[in-house]
Coordinates of C-alpha atoms in Angstrom, one line a residue:
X1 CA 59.4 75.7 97.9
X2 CA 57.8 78.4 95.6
X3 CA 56.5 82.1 96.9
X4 CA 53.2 83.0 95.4
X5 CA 50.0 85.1 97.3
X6 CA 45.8 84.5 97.5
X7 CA 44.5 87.0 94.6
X8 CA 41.6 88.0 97.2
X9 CA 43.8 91.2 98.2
X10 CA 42.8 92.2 94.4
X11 CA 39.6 91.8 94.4
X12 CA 38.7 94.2 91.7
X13 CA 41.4 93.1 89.4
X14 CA 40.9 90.1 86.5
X15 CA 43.1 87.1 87.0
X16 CA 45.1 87.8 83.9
X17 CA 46.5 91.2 84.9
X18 CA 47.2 89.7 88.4
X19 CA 49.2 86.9 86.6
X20 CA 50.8 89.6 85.1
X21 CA 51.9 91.8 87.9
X22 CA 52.6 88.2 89.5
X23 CA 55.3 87.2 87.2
X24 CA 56.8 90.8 86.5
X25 CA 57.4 90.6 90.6
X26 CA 59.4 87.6 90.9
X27 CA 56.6 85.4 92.6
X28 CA 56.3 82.1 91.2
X29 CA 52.5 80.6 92.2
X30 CA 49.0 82.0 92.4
X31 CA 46.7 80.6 95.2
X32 CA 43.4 81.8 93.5
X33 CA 40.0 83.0 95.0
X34 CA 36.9 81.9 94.1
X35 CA 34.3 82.7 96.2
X36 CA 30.8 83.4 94.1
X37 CA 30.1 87.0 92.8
X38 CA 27.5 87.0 95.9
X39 CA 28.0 85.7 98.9
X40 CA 28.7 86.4 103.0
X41 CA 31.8 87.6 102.7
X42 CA 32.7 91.6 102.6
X43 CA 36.4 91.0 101.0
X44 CA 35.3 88.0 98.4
X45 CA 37.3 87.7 94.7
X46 CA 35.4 85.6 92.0
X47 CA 38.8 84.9 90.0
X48 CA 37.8 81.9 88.5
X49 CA 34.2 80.9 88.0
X50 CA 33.9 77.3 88.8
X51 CA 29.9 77.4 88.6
X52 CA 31.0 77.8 84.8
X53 CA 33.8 76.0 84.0
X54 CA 34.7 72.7 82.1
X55 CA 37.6 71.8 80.2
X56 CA 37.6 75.2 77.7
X57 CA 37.8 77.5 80.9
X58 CA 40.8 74.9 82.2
X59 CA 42.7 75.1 79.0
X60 CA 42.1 78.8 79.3
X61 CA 43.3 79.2 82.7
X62 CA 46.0 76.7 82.3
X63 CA 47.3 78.6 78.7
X64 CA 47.5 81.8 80.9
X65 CA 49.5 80.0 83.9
X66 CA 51.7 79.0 81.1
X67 CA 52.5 82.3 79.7
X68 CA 53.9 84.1 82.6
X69 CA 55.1 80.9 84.1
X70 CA 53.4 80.6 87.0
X71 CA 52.1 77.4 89.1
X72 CA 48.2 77.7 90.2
X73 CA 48.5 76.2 94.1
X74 CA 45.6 75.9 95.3
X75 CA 41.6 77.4 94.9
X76 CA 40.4 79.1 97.7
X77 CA 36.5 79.3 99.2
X78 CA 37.0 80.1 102.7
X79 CA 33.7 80.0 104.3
X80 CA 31.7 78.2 107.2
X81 CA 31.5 74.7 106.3
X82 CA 28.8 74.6 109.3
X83 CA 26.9 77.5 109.1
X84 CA 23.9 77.5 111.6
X85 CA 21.4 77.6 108.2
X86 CA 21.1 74.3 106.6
X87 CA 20.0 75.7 103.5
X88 CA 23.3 78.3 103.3
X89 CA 25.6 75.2 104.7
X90 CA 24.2 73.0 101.5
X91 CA 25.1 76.1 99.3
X92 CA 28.7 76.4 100.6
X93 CA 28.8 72.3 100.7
X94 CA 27.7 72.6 96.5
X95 CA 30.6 75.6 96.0
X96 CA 33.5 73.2 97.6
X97 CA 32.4 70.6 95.1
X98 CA 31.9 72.6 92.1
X99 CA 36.0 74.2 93.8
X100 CA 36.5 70.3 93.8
X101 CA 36.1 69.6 90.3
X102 CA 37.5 73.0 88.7
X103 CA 40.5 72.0 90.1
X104 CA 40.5 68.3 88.8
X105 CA 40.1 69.7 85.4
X106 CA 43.9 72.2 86.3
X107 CA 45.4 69.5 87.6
X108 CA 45.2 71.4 91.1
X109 CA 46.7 69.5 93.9
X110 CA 44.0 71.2 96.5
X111 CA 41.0 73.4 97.4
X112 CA 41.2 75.3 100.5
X113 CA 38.4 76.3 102.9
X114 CA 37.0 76.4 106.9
X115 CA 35.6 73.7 108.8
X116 CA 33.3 76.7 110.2
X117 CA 31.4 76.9 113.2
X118 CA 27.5 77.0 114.3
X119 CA 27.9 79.6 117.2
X120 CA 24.8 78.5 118.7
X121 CA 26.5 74.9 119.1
X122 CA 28.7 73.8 121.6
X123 CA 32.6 73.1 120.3
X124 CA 31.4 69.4 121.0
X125 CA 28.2 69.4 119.1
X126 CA 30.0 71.3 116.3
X127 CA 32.4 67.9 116.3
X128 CA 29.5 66.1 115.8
X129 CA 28.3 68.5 113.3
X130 CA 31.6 68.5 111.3
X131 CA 31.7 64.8 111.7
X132 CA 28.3 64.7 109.4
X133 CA 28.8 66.9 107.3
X134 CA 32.5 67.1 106.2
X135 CA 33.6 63.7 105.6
X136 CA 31.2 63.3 102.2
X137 CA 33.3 66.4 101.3
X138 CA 36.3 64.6 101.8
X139 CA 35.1 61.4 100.1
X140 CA 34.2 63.6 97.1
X141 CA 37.5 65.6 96.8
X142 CA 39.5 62.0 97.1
X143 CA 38.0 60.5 94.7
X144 CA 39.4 63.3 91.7
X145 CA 42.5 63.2 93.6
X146 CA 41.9 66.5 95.1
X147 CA 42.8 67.4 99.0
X148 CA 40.8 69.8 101.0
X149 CA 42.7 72.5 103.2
X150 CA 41.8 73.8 105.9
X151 CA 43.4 77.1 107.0
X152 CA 43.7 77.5 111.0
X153 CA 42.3 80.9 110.7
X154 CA 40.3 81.2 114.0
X155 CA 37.6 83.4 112.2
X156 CA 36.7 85.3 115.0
X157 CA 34.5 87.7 113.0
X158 CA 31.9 84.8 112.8
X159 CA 31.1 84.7 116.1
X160 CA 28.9 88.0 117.6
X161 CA 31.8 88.0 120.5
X162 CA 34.6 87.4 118.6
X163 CA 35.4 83.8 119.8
X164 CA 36.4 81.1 117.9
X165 CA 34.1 81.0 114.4
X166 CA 36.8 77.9 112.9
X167 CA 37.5 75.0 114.9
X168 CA 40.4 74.7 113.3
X169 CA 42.8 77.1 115.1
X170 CA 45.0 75.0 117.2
X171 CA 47.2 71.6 117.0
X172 CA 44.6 70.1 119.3
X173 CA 41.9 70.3 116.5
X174 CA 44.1 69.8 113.6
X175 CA 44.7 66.3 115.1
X176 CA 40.9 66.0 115.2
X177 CA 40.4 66.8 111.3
X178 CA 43.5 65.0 109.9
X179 CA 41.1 61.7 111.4
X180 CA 38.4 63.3 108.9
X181 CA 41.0 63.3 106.1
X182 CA 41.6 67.2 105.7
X183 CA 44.7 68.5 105.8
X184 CA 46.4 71.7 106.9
X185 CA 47.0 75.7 105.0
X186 CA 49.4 76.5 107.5
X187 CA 49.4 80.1 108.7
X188 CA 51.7 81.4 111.3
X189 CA 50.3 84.7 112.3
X190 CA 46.4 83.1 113.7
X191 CA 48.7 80.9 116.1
X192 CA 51.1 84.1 117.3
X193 CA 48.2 85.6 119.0
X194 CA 46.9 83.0 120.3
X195 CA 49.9 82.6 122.3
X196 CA 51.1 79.1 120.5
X197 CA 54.8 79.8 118.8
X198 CA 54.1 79.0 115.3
X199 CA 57.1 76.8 114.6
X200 CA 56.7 74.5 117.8
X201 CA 53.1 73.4 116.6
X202 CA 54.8 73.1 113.2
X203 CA 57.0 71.2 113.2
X204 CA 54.9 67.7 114.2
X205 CA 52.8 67.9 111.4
X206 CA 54.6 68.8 108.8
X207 CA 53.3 65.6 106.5
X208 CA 49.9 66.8 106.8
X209 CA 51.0 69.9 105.5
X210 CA 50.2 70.6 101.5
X211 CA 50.1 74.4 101.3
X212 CA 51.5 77.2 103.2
X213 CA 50.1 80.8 103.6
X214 CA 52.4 83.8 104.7
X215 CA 50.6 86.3 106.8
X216 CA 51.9 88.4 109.6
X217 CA 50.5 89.5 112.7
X218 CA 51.4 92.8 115.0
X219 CA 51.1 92.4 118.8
X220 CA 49.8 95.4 120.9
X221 CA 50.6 93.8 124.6
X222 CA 49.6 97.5 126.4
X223 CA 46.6 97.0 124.8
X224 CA 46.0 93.8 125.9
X225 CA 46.7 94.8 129.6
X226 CA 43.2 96.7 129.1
X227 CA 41.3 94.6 127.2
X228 CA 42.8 90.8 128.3
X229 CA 43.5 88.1 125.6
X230 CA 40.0 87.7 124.0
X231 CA 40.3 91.3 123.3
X232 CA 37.6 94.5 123.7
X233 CA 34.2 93.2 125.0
X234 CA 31.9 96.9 125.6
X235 CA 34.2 98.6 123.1
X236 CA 34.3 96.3 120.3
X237 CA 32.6 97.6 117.1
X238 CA 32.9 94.7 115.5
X239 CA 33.9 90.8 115.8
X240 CA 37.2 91.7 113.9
X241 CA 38.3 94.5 116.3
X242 CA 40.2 93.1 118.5
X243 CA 41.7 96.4 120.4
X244 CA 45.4 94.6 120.9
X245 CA 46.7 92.7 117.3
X246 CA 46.3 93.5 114.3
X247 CA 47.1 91.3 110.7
X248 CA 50.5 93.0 109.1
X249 CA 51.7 91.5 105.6
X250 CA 55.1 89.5 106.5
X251 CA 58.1 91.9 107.4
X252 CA 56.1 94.2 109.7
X253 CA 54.8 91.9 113.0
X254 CA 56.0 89.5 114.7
X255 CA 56.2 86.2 113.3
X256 CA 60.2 84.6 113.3
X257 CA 59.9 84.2 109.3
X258 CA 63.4 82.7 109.5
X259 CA 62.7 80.3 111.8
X260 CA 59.0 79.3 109.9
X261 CA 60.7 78.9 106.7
X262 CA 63.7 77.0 107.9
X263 CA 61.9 74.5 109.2
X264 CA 59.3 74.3 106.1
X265 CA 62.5 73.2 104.5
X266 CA 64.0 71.2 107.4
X267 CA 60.3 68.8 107.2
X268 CA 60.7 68.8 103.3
X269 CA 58.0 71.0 102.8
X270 CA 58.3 71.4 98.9
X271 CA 55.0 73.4 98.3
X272 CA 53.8 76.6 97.9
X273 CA 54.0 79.4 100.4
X274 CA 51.8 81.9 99.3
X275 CA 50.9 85.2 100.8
X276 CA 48.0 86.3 102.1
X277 CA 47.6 90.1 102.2
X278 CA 44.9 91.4 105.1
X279 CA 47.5 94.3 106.1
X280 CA 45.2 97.3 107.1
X281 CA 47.8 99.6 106.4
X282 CA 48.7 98.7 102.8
X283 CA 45.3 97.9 101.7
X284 CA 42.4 100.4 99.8
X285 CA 43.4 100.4 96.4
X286 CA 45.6 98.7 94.1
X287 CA 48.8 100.5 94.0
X288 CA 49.4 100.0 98.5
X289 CA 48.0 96.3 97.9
X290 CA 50.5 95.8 95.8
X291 CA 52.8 97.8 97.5
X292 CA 52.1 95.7 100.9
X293 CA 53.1 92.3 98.2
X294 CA 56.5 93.5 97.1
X295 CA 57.1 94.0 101.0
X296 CA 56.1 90.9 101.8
X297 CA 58.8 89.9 98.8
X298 CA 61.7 91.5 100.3
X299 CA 61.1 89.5 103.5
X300 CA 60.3 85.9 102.1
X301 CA 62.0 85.8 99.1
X302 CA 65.9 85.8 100.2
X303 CA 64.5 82.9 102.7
X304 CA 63.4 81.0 99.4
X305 CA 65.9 78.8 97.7
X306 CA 65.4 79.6 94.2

């Protein structure tokens, strides 16, 4: 098992001086953003541009991987596979592909995204949905030996009452798209809240498990004695704002980080766990970001068997 984190935290920083900062700091893997330059997202990182890249940009990348001695473990596009506009689904379908063969040409094992959500769909007719429109995405990715992860983010920003926006969220839909032939990003801190102990839905699909992300969630339960599990309804300002959790980088919630990583190793989990800084608290310029990353260090890293 290798520690690395998801460059999207740095947003405004080019991929060699995070490589840099990366090595200098004892992690050992990058788990790279590329979202487009434009886009939905409020928080995206272009770190690579795979709308542009063939086998110079690879050699680039891969000469500058080389150099500080880090692994690249996985691209990352997380957006809604099944966005309610066919045109802006086709365009986030293209980007996976264009993910897809970037990291053919590294030698990337994976390419992680969402299976999404069409909110004005029932779960049901989303299946369907997903059913249509995922499995060429599969297909493609196969075929350049490339897997497609799906993080069980529940994305609850998506959906104008912050209810599920990725039906990927729980064991009971992970069993679902492993038929498709995705596999899982594990992250601990979506299932805390959600009331499932991370390690007991863990531990049964540990095979179907690639990739690893390391995020941390705090638990308010006053709070949720006023607002109830699906969090503020009248109050809520926005579909992230929950009123009784909030994202911490690991170290400073809740999640059993001993227990998560021992059995990571007890499945023989030997990929990358990489963290995935959304901590409010260390976040609004570089120096807390990278603060909140050598905290999330201290915790993981005496877990890690080097």
């Amino acid at each position: 098992m290798k520690l690395g984190f998801l460059t999207a935290c740095l947003p405004q920083l080019p991929l060699d001086e995070i490589a840099a900062w990366a090595a200098a700091h004892d992690y050992e893997a990058l788990e790279v953003a590329t979202w487009p330059s434009t886009g939905s997202r409020d928080f995206e990182a272009s770190h690579i541009d795979v709308r542009a890249f063939g086998a110079r940009e690879a050699e680039d990348v891969r000469a500058l991987f080389d150099k500080h001695g880090l692994l690249l473990s996985s691209l990352a596009y997380y957006e809604n596979n099944l966005h309610a506009d066919e045109a802006r689904r086709a365009e986030i379908a293209d980007h996976v592909r264009a993910n897809v063969d970037a990291a053919q040409l590294l030698g990337v094992e994976s390419v992680g995204t969402f299976i999404g959500r069409h909110p004005g769909l029932s779960v049901k007719e989303n299946i369907a949905l997903a059913e249509r429109e995922l499995p060429p995405l599969v297909e493609y990715a196969g075929e350049r030996g490339v897997k497609i992860i799906i993080e069980n983010c529940v994305m609850e920003g998506w959906h104008p009452d912050g209810y599920p926006g990725n039906l990927a969220y729980s064991p009971e839909l992970w069993e679902w798209m492993f038929d498709l032939g995705l596999y899982l990003n594990y992250d601990p801190s979506h299932l805390l809240w959600l009331g499932i102990d991370p390690v007991t839905a863990l531990k049964p699909y540990l095979d179907r498990i690639p990739h690893a992300q390391a995020k941390d969630a705090q638990l308010d339960p006053a709070a949720r004695n006023r607002y109830g599990f699906f969090g503020r309804t009248v109050e809520r300002n926005d579909g992230w704002d929950s009123g009784w959790w909030r994202y911490r980088v690991p170290g400073l919630g809740d999640v059993d980080w001993r227990r998560v990583v021992d059995t990571l190793y007890e499945g023989g989990f030997t990929g990358v766990l990489s963290v995935e800084h959304e901590d409010p608290v260390w976040s609004g310029d570089v120096q807390r970001v990278t603060q909140g990353l050598e905290i999330a260090h201290r915790t993981l890293r005496p877990l890690i068997v080097g």
